[in-house]
Short mmCIF file of N, CA, C and O in Angstrom, two decimals:
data_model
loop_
_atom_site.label_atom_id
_atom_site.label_comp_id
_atom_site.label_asym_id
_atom_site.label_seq_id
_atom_site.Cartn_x
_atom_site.Cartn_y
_atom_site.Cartn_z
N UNK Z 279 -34.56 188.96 148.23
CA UNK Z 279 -34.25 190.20 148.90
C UNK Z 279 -32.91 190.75 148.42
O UNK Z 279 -32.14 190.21 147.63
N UNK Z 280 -32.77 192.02 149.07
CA UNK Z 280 -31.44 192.54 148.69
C UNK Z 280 -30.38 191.46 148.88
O UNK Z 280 -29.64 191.08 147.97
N UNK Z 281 -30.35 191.01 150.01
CA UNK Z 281 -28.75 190.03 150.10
C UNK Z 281 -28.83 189.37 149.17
O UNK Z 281 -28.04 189.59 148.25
N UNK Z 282 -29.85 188.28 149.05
CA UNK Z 282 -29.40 187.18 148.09
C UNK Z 282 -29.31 188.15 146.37
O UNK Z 282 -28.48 187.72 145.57
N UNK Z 283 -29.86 188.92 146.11
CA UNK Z 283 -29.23 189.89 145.33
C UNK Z 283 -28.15 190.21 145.12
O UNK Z 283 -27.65 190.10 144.00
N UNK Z 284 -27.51 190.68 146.15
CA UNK Z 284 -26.05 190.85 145.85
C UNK Z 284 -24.99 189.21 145.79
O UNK Z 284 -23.89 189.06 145.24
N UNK Z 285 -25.74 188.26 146.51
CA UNK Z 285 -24.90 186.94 146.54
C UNK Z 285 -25.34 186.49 145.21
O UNK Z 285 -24.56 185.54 145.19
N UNK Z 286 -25.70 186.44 144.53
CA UNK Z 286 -26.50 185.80 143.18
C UNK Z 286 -25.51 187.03 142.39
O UNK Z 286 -24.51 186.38 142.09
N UNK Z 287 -25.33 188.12 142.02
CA UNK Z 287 -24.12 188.66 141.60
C UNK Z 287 -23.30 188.91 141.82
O UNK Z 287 -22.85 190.03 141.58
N UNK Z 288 -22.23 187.35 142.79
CA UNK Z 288 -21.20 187.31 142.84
C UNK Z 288 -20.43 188.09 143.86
O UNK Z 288 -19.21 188.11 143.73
N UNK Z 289 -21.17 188.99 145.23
CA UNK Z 289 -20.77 189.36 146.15
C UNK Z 289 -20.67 188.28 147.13
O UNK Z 289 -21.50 187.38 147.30
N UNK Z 290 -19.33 188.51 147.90
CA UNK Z 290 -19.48 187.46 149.24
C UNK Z 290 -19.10 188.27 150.49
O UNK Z 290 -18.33 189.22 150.41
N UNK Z 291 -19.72 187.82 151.83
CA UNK Z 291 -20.17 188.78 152.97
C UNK Z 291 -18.73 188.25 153.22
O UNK Z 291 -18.31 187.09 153.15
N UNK Z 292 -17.68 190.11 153.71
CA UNK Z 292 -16.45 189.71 154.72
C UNK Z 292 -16.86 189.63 155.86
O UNK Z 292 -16.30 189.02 156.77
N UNK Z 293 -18.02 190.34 155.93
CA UNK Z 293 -18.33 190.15 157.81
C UNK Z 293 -19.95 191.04 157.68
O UNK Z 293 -20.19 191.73 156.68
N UNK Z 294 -20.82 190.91 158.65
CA UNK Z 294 -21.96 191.38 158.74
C UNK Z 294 -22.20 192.57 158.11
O UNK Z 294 -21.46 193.55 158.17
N UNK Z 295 -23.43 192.50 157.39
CA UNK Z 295 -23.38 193.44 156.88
C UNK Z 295 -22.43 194.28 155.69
O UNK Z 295 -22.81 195.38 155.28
N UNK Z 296 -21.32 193.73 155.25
CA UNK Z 296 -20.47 194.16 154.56
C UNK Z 296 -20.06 192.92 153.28
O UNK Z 296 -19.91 191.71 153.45
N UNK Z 297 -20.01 193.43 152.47
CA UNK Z 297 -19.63 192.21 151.29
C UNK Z 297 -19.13 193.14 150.27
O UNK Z 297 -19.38 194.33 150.09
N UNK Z 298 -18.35 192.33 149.63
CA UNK Z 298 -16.95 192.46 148.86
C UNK Z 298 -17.43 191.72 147.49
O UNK Z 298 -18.36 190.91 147.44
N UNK Z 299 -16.60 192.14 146.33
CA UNK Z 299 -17.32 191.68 144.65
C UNK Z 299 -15.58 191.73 144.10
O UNK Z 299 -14.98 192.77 144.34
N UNK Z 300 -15.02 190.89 143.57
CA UNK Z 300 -14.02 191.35 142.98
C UNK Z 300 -13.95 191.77 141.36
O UNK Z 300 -14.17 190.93 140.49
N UNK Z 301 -13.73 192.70 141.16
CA UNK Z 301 -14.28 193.16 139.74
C UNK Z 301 -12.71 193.62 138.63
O UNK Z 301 -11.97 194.49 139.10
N UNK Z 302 -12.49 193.26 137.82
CA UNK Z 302 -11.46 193.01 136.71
C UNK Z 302 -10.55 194.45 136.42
O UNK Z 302 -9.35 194.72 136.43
N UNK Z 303 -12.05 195.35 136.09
CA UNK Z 303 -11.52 196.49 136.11
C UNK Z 303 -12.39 197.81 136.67
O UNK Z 303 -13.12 197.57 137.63
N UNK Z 304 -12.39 198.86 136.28
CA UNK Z 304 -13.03 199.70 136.41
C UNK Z 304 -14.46 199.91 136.19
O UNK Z 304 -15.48 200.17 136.84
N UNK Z 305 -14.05 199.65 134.90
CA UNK Z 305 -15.37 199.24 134.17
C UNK Z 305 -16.55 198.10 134.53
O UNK Z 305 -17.75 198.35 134.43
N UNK Z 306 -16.12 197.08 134.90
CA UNK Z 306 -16.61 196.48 135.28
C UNK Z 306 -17.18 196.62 136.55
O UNK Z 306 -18.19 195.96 136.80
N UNK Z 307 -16.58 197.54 137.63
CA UNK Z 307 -17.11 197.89 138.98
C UNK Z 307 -18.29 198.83 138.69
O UNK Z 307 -19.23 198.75 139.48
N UNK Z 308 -18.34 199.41 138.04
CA UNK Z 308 -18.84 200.15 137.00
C UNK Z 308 -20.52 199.51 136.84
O UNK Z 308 -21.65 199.90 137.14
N UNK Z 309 -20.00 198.49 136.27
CA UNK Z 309 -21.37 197.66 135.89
C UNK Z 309 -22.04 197.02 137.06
O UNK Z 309 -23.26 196.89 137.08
N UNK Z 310 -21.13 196.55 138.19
CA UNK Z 310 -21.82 195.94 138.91
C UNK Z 310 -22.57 196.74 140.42
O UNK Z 310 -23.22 196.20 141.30
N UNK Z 311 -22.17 198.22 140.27
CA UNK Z 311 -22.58 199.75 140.76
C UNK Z 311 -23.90 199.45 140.59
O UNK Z 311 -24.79 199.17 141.39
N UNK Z 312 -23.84 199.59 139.19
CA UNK Z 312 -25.42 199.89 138.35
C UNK Z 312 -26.71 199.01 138.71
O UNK Z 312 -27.91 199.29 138.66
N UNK Z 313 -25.63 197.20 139.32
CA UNK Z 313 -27.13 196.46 138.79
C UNK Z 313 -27.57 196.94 141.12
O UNK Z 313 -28.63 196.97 141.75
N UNK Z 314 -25.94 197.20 141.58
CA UNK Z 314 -26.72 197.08 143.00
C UNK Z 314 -28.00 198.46 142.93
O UNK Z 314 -29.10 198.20 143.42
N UNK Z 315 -27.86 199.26 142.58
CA UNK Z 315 -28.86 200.45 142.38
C UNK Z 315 -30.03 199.81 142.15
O UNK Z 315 -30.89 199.90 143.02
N UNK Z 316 -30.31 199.09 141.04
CA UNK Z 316 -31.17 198.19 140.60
C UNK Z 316 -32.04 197.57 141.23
O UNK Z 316 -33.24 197.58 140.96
N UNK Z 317 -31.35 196.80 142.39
CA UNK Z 317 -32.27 196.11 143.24
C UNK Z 317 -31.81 196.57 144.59
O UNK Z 317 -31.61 195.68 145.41
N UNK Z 318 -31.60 197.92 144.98
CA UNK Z 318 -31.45 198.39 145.97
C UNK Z 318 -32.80 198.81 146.87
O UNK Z 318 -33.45 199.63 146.23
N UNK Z 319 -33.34 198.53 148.05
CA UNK Z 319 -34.92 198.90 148.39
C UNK Z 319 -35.16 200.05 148.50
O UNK Z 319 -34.20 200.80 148.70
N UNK Z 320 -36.31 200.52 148.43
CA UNK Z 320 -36.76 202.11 148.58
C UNK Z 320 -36.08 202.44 149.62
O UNK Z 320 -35.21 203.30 149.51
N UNK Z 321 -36.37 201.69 151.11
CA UNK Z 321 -35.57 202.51 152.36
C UNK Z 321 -34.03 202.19 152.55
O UNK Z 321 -33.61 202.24 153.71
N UNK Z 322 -32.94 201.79 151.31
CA UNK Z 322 -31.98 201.46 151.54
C UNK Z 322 -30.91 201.88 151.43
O UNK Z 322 -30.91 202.89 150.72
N UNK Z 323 -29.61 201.51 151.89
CA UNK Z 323 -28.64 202.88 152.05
C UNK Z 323 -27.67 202.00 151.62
O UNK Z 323 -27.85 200.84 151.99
N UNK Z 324 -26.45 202.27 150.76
CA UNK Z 324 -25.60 201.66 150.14
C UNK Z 324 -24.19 202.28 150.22
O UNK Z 324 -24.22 203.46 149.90
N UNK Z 325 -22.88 201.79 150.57
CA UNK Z 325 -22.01 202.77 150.69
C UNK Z 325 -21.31 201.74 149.92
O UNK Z 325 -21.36 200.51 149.90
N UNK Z 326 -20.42 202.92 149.11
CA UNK Z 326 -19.30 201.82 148.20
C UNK Z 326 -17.85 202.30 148.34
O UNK Z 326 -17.56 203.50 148.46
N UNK Z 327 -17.23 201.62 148.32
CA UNK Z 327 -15.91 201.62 148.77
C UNK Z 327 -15.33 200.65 147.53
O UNK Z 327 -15.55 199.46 147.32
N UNK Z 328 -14.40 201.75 146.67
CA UNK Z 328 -13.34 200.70 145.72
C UNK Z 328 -12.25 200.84 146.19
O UNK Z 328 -12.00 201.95 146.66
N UNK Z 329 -11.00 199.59 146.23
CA UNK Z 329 -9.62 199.40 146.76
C UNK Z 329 -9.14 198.42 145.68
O UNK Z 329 -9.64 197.48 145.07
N UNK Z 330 -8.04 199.00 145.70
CA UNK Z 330 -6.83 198.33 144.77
C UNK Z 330 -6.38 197.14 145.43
O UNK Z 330 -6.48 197.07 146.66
N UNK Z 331 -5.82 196.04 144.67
CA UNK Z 331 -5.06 194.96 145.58
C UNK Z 331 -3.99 195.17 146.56
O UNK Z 331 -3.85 194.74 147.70
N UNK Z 332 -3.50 195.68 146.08
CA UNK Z 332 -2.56 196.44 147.29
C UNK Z 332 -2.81 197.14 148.22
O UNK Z 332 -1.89 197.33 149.01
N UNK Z 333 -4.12 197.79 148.49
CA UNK Z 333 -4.70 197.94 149.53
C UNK Z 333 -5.77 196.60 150.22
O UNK Z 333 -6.08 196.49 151.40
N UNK Z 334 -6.00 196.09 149.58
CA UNK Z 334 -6.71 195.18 150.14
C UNK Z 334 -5.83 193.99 150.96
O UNK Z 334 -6.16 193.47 152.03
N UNK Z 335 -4.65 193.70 150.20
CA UNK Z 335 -3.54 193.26 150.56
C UNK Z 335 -3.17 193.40 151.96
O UNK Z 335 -2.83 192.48 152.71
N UNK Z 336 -3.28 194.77 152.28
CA UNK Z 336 -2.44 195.55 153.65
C UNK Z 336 -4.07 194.98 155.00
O UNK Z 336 -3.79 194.78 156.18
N UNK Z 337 -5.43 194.84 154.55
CA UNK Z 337 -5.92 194.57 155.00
C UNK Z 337 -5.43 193.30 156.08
O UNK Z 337 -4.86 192.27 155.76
N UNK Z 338 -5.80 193.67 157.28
CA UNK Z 338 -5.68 193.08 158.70
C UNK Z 338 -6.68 192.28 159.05
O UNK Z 338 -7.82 192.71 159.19
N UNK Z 339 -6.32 190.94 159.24
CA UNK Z 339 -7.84 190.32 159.90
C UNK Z 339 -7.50 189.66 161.51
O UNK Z 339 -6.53 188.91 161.64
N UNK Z 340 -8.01 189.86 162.23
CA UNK Z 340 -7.93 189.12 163.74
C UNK Z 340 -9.47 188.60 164.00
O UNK Z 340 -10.63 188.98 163.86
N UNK Z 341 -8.75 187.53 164.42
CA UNK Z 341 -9.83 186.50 165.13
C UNK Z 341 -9.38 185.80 166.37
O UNK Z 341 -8.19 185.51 166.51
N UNK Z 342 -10.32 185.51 167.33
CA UNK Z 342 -10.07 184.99 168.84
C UNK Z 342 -9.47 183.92 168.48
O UNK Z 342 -8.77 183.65 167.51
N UNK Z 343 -9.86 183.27 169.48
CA UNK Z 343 -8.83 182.00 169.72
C UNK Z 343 -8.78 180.95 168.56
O UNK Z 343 -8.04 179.97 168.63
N UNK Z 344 -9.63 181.21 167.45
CA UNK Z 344 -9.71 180.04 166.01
C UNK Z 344 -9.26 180.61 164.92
O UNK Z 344 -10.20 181.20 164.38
N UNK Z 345 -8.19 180.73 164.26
CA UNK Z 345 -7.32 181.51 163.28
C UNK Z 345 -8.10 180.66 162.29
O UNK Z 345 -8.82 179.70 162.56
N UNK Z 346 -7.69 181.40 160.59
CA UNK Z 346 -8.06 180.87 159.38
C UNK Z 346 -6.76 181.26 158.74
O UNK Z 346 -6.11 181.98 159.50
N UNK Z 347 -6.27 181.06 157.79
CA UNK Z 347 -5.75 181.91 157.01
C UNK Z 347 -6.76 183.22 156.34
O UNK Z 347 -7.97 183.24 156.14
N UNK Z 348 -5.66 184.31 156.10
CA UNK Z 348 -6.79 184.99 155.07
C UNK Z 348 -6.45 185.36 153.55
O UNK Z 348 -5.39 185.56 152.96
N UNK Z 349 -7.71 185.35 153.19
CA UNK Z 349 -8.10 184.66 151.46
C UNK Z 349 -7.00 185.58 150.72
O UNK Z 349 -6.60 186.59 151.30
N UNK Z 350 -6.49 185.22 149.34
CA UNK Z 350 -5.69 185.53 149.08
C UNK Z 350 -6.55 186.94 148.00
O UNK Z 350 -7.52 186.93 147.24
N UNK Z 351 -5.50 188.10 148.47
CA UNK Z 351 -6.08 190.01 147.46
C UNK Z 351 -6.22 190.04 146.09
O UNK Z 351 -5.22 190.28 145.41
N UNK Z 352 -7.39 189.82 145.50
CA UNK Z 352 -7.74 190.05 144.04
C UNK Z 352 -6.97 191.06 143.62
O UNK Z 352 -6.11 191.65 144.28
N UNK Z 353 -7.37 191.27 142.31
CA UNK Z 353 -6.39 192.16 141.74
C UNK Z 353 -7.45 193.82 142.03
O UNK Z 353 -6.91 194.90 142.24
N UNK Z 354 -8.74 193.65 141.99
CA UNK Z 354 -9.54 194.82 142.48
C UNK Z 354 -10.79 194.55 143.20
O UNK Z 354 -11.62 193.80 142.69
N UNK Z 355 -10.96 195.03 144.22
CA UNK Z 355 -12.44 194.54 144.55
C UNK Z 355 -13.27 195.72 145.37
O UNK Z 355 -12.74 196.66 145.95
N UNK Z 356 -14.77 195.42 145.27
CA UNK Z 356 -15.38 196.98 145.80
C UNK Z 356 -16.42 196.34 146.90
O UNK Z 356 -17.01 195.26 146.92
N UNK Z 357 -16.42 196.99 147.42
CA UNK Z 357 -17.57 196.81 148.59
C UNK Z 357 -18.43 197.67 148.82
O UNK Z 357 -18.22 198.87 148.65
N UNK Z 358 -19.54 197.16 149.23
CA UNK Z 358 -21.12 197.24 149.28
C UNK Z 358 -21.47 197.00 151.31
O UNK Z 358 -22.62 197.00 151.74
#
């Protein structure tokens, strides 16, 4: 299916429904645009969002009462 689609090219879910790809450069977000189109389903809706490390950086995470650290900001990454 679509998910394991996008997990098999290297996307990982930040939270339901939402998953993150970290991609080198432009170009490369570029490419990995193309293959989600690819195996995107007839009734399916895709929103993409690219952010710089430094925005991803500024990203906020809260969690109840069981903290994690959070993962350390690629240098670019896009979400799906």
């Amino acid at each position: 299916g679509f998910r394991s689609s996008l997990l098999e090219d290297g996307f990982t879910m930040l939270q339901f429904s939402v998953y993150a790809r970290h991609c080198a450069s432009e170009e490369n977000a570029e490419a990995h645009e193309n293959r989600v189109k690819l195996f995107l389903p007839p009734d399916g809706e895709v929103r993409l969002l690219t952010v710089t490390d430094k925005q991803f950086e500024r990203m906020k995470v809260f969690y109840g009462k069981t903290s994690a650290p959070t993962e350390k900001a690629p240098e670019q990454i896009s979400f799906f």
